[in-house]
JSON list of N, CA and C in Angstrom, two decimals:
[
{"chain": "U", "resi": 1, "resn": "MET", "atom": "N", "xyz": [11.24, 9.91, 32.20]},
{"chain": "U", "resi": 1, "resn": "MET", "atom": "CA", "xyz": [11.22, 11.05, 31.20]},
{"chain": "U", "resi": 1, "resn": "MET", "atom": "C", "xyz": [10.66, 11.98, 32.00]},
{"chain": "U", "resi": 2, "resn": "LEU", "atom": "N", "xyz": [11.85, 13.13, 32.30]},
{"chain": "U", "resi": 2, "resn": "LEU", "atom": "CA", "xyz": [11.73, 14.32, 32.73]},
{"chain": "U", "resi": 2, "resn": "LEU", "atom": "C", "xyz": [11.62, 15.74, 31.87]},
{"chain": "U", "resi": 3, "resn": "LYS", "atom": "N", "xyz": [11.18, 16.35, 31.98]},
{"chain": "U", "resi": 3, "resn": "LYS", "atom": "CA", "xyz": [11.52, 17.56, 31.29]},
{"chain": "U", "resi": 3, "resn": "LYS", "atom": "C", "xyz": [10.99, 18.85, 32.33]},
{"chain": "U", "resi": 4, "resn": "CYS", "atom": "N", "xyz": [11.53, 19.44, 32.11]},
{"chain": "U", "resi": 4, "resn": "CYS", "atom": "CA", "xyz": [11.94, 20.53, 33.31]},
{"chain": "U", "resi": 4, "resn": "CYS", "atom": "C", "xyz": [12.01, 22.03, 32.19]},
{"chain": "U", "resi": 5, "resn": "LEU", "atom": "N", "xyz": [11.10, 23.27, 32.98]},
{"chain": "U", "resi": 5, "resn": "LEU", "atom": "CA", "xyz": [10.63, 24.72, 32.71]},
{"chain": "U", "resi": 5, "resn": "LEU", "atom": "C", "xyz": [11.28, 25.39, 33.20]},
{"chain": "U", "resi": 6, "resn": "LYS", "atom": "N", "xyz": [11.41, 26.51, 32.46]},
{"chain": "U", "resi": 6, "resn": "LYS", "atom": "CA", "xyz": [12.42, 27.88, 33.65]},
{"chain": "U", "resi": 6, "resn": "LYS", "atom": "C", "xyz": [11.14, 29.03, 33.37]},
{"chain": "U", "resi": 7, "resn": "LEU", "atom": "N", "xyz": [10.79, 29.04, 34.94]},
{"chain": "U", "resi": 7, "resn": "LEU", "atom": "CA", "xyz": [9.75, 29.73, 34.22]},
{"chain": "U", "resi": 7, "resn": "LEU", "atom": "C", "xyz": [9.69, 31.37, 34.75]},
{"chain": "U", "resi": 8, "resn": "SER", "atom": "N", "xyz": [10.43, 31.89, 35.53]},
{"chain": "U", "resi": 8, "resn": "SER", "atom": "CA", "xyz": [11.00, 32.68, 36.38]},
{"chain": "U", "resi": 8, "resn": "SER", "atom": "C", "xyz": [12.11, 33.22, 37.31]},
{"chain": "U", "resi": 9, "resn": "SER", "atom": "N", "xyz": [12.81, 34.14, 37.49]},
{"chain": "U", "resi": 9, "resn": "SER", "atom": "CA", "xyz": [14.48, 34.41, 37.60]},
{"chain": "U", "resi": 9, "resn": "SER", "atom": "C", "xyz": [14.25, 35.62, 38.03]},
{"chain": "U", "resi": 10, "resn": "ASP", "atom": "N", "xyz": [14.43, 36.48, 39.49]},
{"chain": "U", "resi": 10, "resn": "ASP", "atom": "CA", "xyz": [14.54, 37.17, 39.93]},
{"chain": "U", "resi": 10, "resn": "ASP", "atom": "C", "xyz": [15.48, 38.25, 40.68]},
{"chain": "U", "resi": 11, "resn": "GLY", "atom": "N", "xyz": [16.63, 36.74, 40.56]},
{"chain": "U", "resi": 11, "resn": "GLY", "atom": "CA", "xyz": [17.41, 37.16, 40.81]},
{"chain": "U", "resi": 11, "resn": "GLY", "atom": "C", "xyz": [18.33, 36.54, 42.26]},
{"chain": "U", "resi": 12, "resn": "ARG", "atom": "N", "xyz": [17.00, 36.17, 43.00]},
{"chain": "U", "resi": 12, "resn": "ARG", "atom": "CA", "xyz": [16.53, 35.59, 44.28]},
{"chain": "U", "resi": 12, "resn": "ARG", "atom": "C", "xyz": [16.00, 34.30, 44.58]},
{"chain": "U", "resi": 13, "resn": "ASN", "atom": "N", "xyz": [15.13, 33.78, 43.60]},
{"chain": "U", "resi": 13, "resn": "ASN", "atom": "CA", "xyz": [14.61, 32.97, 43.74]},
{"chain": "U", "resi": 13, "resn": "ASN", "atom": "C", "xyz": [14.28, 32.42, 41.78]},
{"chain": "U", "resi": 14, "resn": "THR", "atom": "N", "xyz": [14.32, 31.34, 41.65]},
{"chain": "U", "resi": 14, "resn": "THR", "atom": "CA", "xyz": [14.45, 30.43, 40.24]},
{"chain": "U", "resi": 14, "resn": "THR", "atom": "C", "xyz": [13.22, 29.40, 40.50]},
{"chain": "U", "resi": 15, "resn": "LYS", "atom": "N", "xyz": [11.93, 29.86, 39.74]},
{"chain": "U", "resi": 15, "resn": "LYS", "atom": "CA", "xyz": [10.89, 28.77, 39.42]},
{"chain": "U", "resi": 15, "resn": "LYS", "atom": "C", "xyz": [10.80, 27.92, 37.95]},
{"chain": "U", "resi": 16, "resn": "PHE", "atom": "N", "xyz": [10.66, 26.52, 38.47]},
{"chain": "U", "resi": 16, "resn": "PHE", "atom": "CA", "xyz": [10.70, 25.61, 37.52]},
{"chain": "U", "resi": 16, "resn": "PHE", "atom": "C", "xyz": [9.45, 24.90, 37.79]},
{"chain": "U", "resi": 17, "resn": "VAL", "atom": "N", "xyz": [9.48, 24.89, 36.27]},
{"chain": "U", "resi": 17, "resn": "VAL", "atom": "CA", "xyz": [7.72, 22.85, 36.07]},
{"chain": "U", "resi": 17, "resn": "VAL", "atom": "C", "xyz": [8.34, 21.81, 35.57]},
{"chain": "U", "resi": 18, "resn": "CYS", "atom": "N", "xyz": [8.03, 21.20, 36.36]},
{"chain": "U", "resi": 18, "resn": "CYS", "atom": "CA", "xyz": [8.96, 19.69, 35.84]},
{"chain": "U", "resi": 18, "resn": "CYS", "atom": "C", "xyz": [7.64, 19.01, 35.58]},
{"chain": "U", "resi": 19, "resn": "LEU", "atom": "N", "xyz": [7.99, 18.13, 34.61]},
{"chain": "U", "resi": 19, "resn": "LEU", "atom": "CA", "xyz": [7.07, 17.78, 34.10]},
{"chain": "U", "resi": 19, "resn": "LEU", "atom": "C", "xyz": [7.83, 15.45, 33.78]},
{"chain": "U", "resi": 20, "resn": "SER", "atom": "N", "xyz": [6.95, 15.01, 34.47]},
{"chain": "U", "resi": 20, "resn": "SER", "atom": "CA", "xyz": [7.41, 13.20, 34.74]},
{"chain": "U", "resi": 20, "resn": "SER", "atom": "C", "xyz": [6.60, 12.24, 33.92]},
{"chain": "U", "resi": 21, "resn": "LYS", "atom": "N", "xyz": [6.87, 11.91, 33.75]},
{"chain": "U", "resi": 21, "resn": "LYS", "atom": "CA", "xyz": [5.66, 10.68, 32.84]},
{"chain": "U", "resi": 21, "resn": "LYS", "atom": "C", "xyz": [6.66, 9.43, 33.00]},
{"chain": "U", "resi": 22, "resn": "TYR", "atom": "N", "xyz": [5.96, 8.42, 34.48]},
{"chain": "U", "resi": 22, "resn": "TYR", "atom": "CA", "xyz": [6.30, 6.97, 34.96]},
{"chain": "U", "resi": 22, "resn": "TYR", "atom": "C", "xyz": [5.58, 6.35, 33.65]},
{"chain": "U", "resi": 23, "resn": "LYS", "atom": "N", "xyz": [5.62, 4.97, 33.10]},
{"chain": "U", "resi": 23, "resn": "LYS", "atom": "CA", "xyz": [5.39, 4.44, 32.52]},
{"chain": "U", "resi": 23, "resn": "LYS", "atom": "C", "xyz": [5.76, 2.64, 33.10]},
{"chain": "U", "resi": 24, "resn": "SER", "atom": "N", "xyz": [4.59, 2.10, 33.27]},
{"chain": "U", "resi": 24, "resn": "SER", "atom": "CA", "xyz": [4.14, 0.61, 33.46]},
{"chain": "U", "resi": 24, "resn": "SER", "atom": "C", "xyz": [4.02, -0.19, 32.48]},
{"chain": "U", "resi": 25, "resn": "ARG", "atom": "N", "xyz": [3.92, -1.63, 32.64]},
{"chain": "U", "resi": 25, "resn": "ARG", "atom": "CA", "xyz": [3.21, -2.78, 31.39]},
{"chain": "U", "resi": 25, "resn": "ARG", "atom": "C", "xyz": [1.97, -1.69, 31.12]},
{"chain": "U", "resi": 26, "resn": "SER", "atom": "N", "xyz": [0.78, -1.32, 31.99]},
{"chain": "U", "resi": 26, "resn": "SER", "atom": "CA", "xyz": [-0.60, -1.22, 31.57]},
{"chain": "U", "resi": 26, "resn": "SER", "atom": "C", "xyz": [-0.96, 0.09, 32.07]},
{"chain": "U", "resi": 27, "resn": "THR", "atom": "N", "xyz": [-0.54, 0.82, 32.89]},
{"chain": "U", "resi": 27, "resn": "THR", "atom": "CA", "xyz": [-0.42, 2.63, 33.25]},
{"chain": "U", "resi": 27, "resn": "THR", "atom": "C", "xyz": [0.30, 3.28, 32.54]},
{"chain": "U", "resi": 28, "resn": "SER", "atom": "N", "xyz": [0.20, 4.44, 32.35]},
{"chain": "U", "resi": 28, "resn": "SER", "atom": "CA", "xyz": [1.43, 5.63, 32.48]},
{"chain": "U", "resi": 28, "resn": "SER", "atom": "C", "xyz": [0.95, 6.73, 33.48]},
{"chain": "U", "resi": 29, "resn": "ARG", "atom": "N", "xyz": [1.41, 7.35, 34.09]},
{"chain": "U", "resi": 29, "resn": "ARG", "atom": "CA", "xyz": [1.33, 8.55, 35.07]},
{"chain": "U", "resi": 29, "resn": "ARG", "atom": "C", "xyz": [2.49, 9.67, 35.22]},
{"chain": "U", "resi": 30, "resn": "TRP", "atom": "N", "xyz": [1.49, 11.19, 34.85]},
{"chain": "U", "resi": 30, "resn": "TRP", "atom": "CA", "xyz": [1.91, 12.07, 34.30]},
{"chain": "U", "resi": 30, "resn": "TRP", "atom": "C", "xyz": [2.02, 12.99, 35.53]},
{"chain": "U", "resi": 31, "resn": "SER", "atom": "N", "xyz": [2.81, 13.50, 36.05]},
{"chain": "U", "resi": 31, "resn": "SER", "atom": "CA", "xyz": [3.00, 14.56, 37.62]},
{"chain": "U", "resi": 31, "resn": "SER", "atom": "C", "xyz": [3.30, 15.56, 36.85]},
{"chain": "U", "resi": 32, "resn": "LEU", "atom": "N", "xyz": [3.10, 16.85, 37.80]},
{"chain": "U", "resi": 32, "resn": "LEU", "atom": "CA", "xyz": [3.51, 18.23, 37.17]},
{"chain": "U", "resi": 32, "resn": "LEU", "atom": "C", "xyz": [3.98, 18.88, 38.33]},
{"chain": "U", "resi": 33, "resn": "TYR", "atom": "N", "xyz": [5.29, 19.53, 38.40]},
{"chain": "U", "resi": 33, "resn": "TYR", "atom": "CA", "xyz": [6.15, 19.67, 39.97]},
{"chain": "U", "resi": 33, "resn": "TYR", "atom": "C", "xyz": [6.03, 21.42, 39.45]},
{"chain": "U", "resi": 34, "resn": "VAL", "atom": "N", "xyz": [6.26, 21.95, 40.46]},
{"chain": "U", "resi": 34, "resn": "VAL", "atom": "CA", "xyz": [6.35, 23.08, 40.55]},
{"chain": "U", "resi": 34, "resn": "VAL", "atom": "C", "xyz": [7.38, 23.38, 41.37]},
{"chain": "U", "resi": 35, "resn": "VAL", "atom": "N", "xyz": [9.18, 23.49, 41.18]},
{"chain": "U", "resi": 35, "resn": "VAL", "atom": "CA", "xyz": [9.96, 24.23, 41.79]},
{"chain": "U", "resi": 35, "resn": "VAL", "atom": "C", "xyz": [10.86, 25.29, 42.01]},
{"chain": "U", "resi": 36, "resn": "GLN", "atom": "N", "xyz": [10.82, 25.44, 43.50]},
{"chain": "U", "resi": 36, "resn": "GLN", "atom": "CA", "xyz": [11.19, 26.98, 43.89]},
{"chain": "U", "resi": 36, "resn": "GLN", "atom": "C", "xyz": [12.90, 26.73, 44.09]},
{"chain": "U", "resi": 37, "resn": "ILE", "atom": "N", "xyz": [14.22, 27.24, 43.67]},
{"chain": "U", "resi": 37, "resn": "ILE", "atom": "CA", "xyz": [15.24, 27.50, 43.82]},
{"chain": "U", "resi": 37, "resn": "ILE", "atom": "C", "xyz": [15.82, 28.49, 44.84]},
{"chain": "U", "resi": 38, "resn": "SER", "atom": "N", "xyz": [16.03, 28.90, 45.94]},
{"chain": "U", "resi": 38, "resn": "SER", "atom": "CA", "xyz": [16.84, 29.89, 46.31]},
{"chain": "U", "resi": 38, "resn": "SER", "atom": "C", "xyz": [17.75, 30.22, 45.57]},
{"chain": "U", "resi": 39, "resn": "SER", "atom": "N", "xyz": [18.13, 31.62, 45.91]},
{"chain": "U", "resi": 39, "resn": "SER", "atom": "CA", "xyz": [19.75, 32.29, 45.73]},
{"chain": "U", "resi": 39, "resn": "SER", "atom": "C", "xyz": [20.96, 31.30, 46.23]},
{"chain": "U", "resi": 40, "resn": "ASN", "atom": "N", "xyz": [20.50, 30.42, 47.32]},
{"chain": "U", "resi": 40, "resn": "ASN", "atom": "CA", "xyz": [21.93, 30.14, 48.23]},
{"chain": "U", "resi": 40, "resn": "ASN", "atom": "C", "xyz": [22.36, 28.69, 47.49]},
{"chain": "U", "resi": 41, "resn": "ASN", "atom": "N", "xyz": [21.43, 28.16, 46.40]},
{"chain": "U", "resi": 41, "resn": "ASN", "atom": "CA", "xyz": [21.32, 26.75, 46.31]},
{"chain": "U", "resi": 41, "resn": "ASN", "atom": "C", "xyz": [21.38, 25.58, 46.77]},
{"chain": "U", "resi": 42, "resn": "ILE", "atom": "N", "xyz": [21.22, 26.45, 48.49]},
{"chain": "U", "resi": 42, "resn": "ILE", "atom": "CA", "xyz": [20.62, 25.14, 49.78]},
{"chain": "U", "resi": 42, "resn": "ILE", "atom": "C", "xyz": [20.60, 24.18, 49.29]},
{"chain": "U", "resi": 43, "resn": "TYR", "atom": "N", "xyz": [18.72, 24.73, 49.81]},
{"chain": "U", "resi": 43, "resn": "TYR", "atom": "CA", "xyz": [17.86, 24.02, 49.64]},
{"chain": "U", "resi": 43, "resn": "TYR", "atom": "C", "xyz": [17.13, 24.05, 48.13]},
{"chain": "U", "resi": 44, "resn": "PHE", "atom": "N", "xyz": [16.26, 23.23, 48.05]},
{"chain": "U", "resi": 44, "resn": "PHE", "atom": "CA", "xyz": [15.37, 22.84, 47.10]},
{"chain": "U", "resi": 44, "resn": "PHE", "atom": "C", "xyz": [14.11, 22.67, 47.59]},
{"chain": "U", "resi": 45, "resn": "VAL", "atom": "N", "xyz": [13.10, 23.79, 47.11]},
{"chain": "U", "resi": 45, "resn": "VAL", "atom": "CA", "xyz": [10.97, 24.13, 47.73]},
{"chain": "U", "resi": 45, "resn": "VAL", "atom": "C", "xyz": [10.77, 22.70, 46.64]},
{"chain": "U", "resi": 46, "resn": "LEU", "atom": "N", "xyz": [9.86, 21.85, 47.22]},
{"chain": "U", "resi": 46, "resn": "LEU", "atom": "CA", "xyz": [9.17, 21.50, 46.30]},
{"chain": "U", "resi": 46, "resn": "LEU", "atom": "C", "xyz": [7.59, 22.07, 46.75]},
{"chain": "U", "resi": 47, "resn": "VAL", "atom": "N", "xyz": [7.57, 23.57, 46.24]},
{"chain": "U", "resi": 47, "resn": "VAL", "atom": "CA", "xyz": [6.15, 24.42, 46.18]},
{"chain": "U", "resi": 47, "resn": "VAL", "atom": "C", "xyz": [4.93, 23.35, 45.96]},
{"chain": "U", "resi": 48, "resn": "ILE", "atom": "N", "xyz": [4.66, 23.09, 45.23]},
{"chain": "U", "resi": 48, "resn": "ILE", "atom": "CA", "xyz": [3.24, 21.97, 45.00]},
{"chain": "U", "resi": 48, "resn": "ILE", "atom": "C", "xyz": [3.66, 20.78, 43.69]},
{"chain": "U", "resi": 49, "resn": "VAL", "atom": "N", "xyz": [2.76, 19.87, 44.24]},
{"chain": "U", "resi": 49, "resn": "VAL", "atom": "CA", "xyz": [2.37, 18.93, 43.37]},
{"chain": "U", "resi": 49, "resn": "VAL", "atom": "C", "xyz": [1.02, 19.21, 42.90]},
{"chain": "U", "resi": 50, "resn": "CYS", "atom": "N", "xyz": [1.13, 19.84, 41.22]},
{"chain": "U", "resi": 50, "resn": "CYS", "atom": "CA", "xyz": [-0.22, 20.52, 40.90]},
{"chain": "U", "resi": 50, "resn": "CYS", "atom": "C", "xyz": [-1.16, 18.79, 40.91]},
{"chain": "U", "resi": 51, "resn": "PHE", "atom": "N", "xyz": [-0.56, 18.22, 39.83]},
{"chain": "U", "resi": 51, "resn": "PHE", "atom": "CA", "xyz": [-2.12, 17.33, 39.62]},
{"chain": "U", "resi": 51, "resn": "PHE", "atom": "C", "xyz": [-0.98, 16.09, 39.41]},
{"chain": "U", "resi": 52, "resn": "GLN", "atom": "N", "xyz": [-1.84, 15.21, 39.52]},
{"chain": "U", "resi": 52, "resn": "GLN", "atom": "CA", "xyz": [-1.33, 13.19, 39.01]},
{"chain": "U", "resi": 52, "resn": "GLN", "atom": "C", "xyz": [-2.63, 12.61, 37.87]},
{"chain": "U", "resi": 53, "resn": "ILE", "atom": "N", "xyz": [-2.14, 12.38, 37.02]},
{"chain": "U", "resi": 53, "resn": "ILE", "atom": "CA", "xyz": [-2.65, 12.08, 36.00]},
{"chain": "U", "resi": 53, "resn": "ILE", "atom": "C", "xyz": [-2.86, 10.54, 35.54]},
{"chain": "U", "resi": 54, "resn": "LEU", "atom": "N", "xyz": [-3.71, 9.68, 35.43]},
{"chain": "U", "resi": 54, "resn": "LEU", "atom": "CA", "xyz": [-3.57, 8.15, 35.54]},
{"chain": "U", "resi": 54, "resn": "LEU", "atom": "C", "xyz": [-4.25, 7.57, 34.40]},
{"chain": "U", "resi": 55, "resn": "VAL", "atom": "N", "xyz": [-3.57, 7.25, 33.46]},
{"chain": "U", "resi": 55, "resn": "VAL", "atom": "CA", "xyz": [-3.45, 7.44, 32.05]},
{"chain": "U", "resi": 55, "resn": "VAL", "atom": "C", "xyz": [-3.88, 5.27, 31.93]},
{"chain": "U", "resi": 56, "resn": "THR", "atom": "N", "xyz": [-4.95, 5.03, 31.40]},
{"chain": "U", "resi": 56, "resn": "THR", "atom": "CA", "xyz": [-4.66, 3.84, 31.03]},
{"chain": "U", "resi": 56, "resn": "THR", "atom": "C", "xyz": [-4.31, 3.52, 29.69]},
{"chain": "U", "resi": 57, "resn": "VAL", "atom": "N", "xyz": [-3.48, 2.84, 29.34]},
{"chain": "U", "resi": 57, "resn": "VAL", "atom": "CA", "xyz": [-3.10, 2.45, 28.11]},
{"chain": "U", "resi": 57, "resn": "VAL", "atom": "C", "xyz": [-3.74, 1.35, 27.44]}
]
């Protein structure tokens, strides 16, 4: 599961926040990413991995 939310766009850079969930039989892991895409669309920059939450189900 991957959900993305557009934060801002100033003509040169576009920033997204993406939340992904990985679930196995015993655990669920959430990851939050901040992604910046430049105007030339050639490269994707993964700016920071904010946090990872490991939840025991």
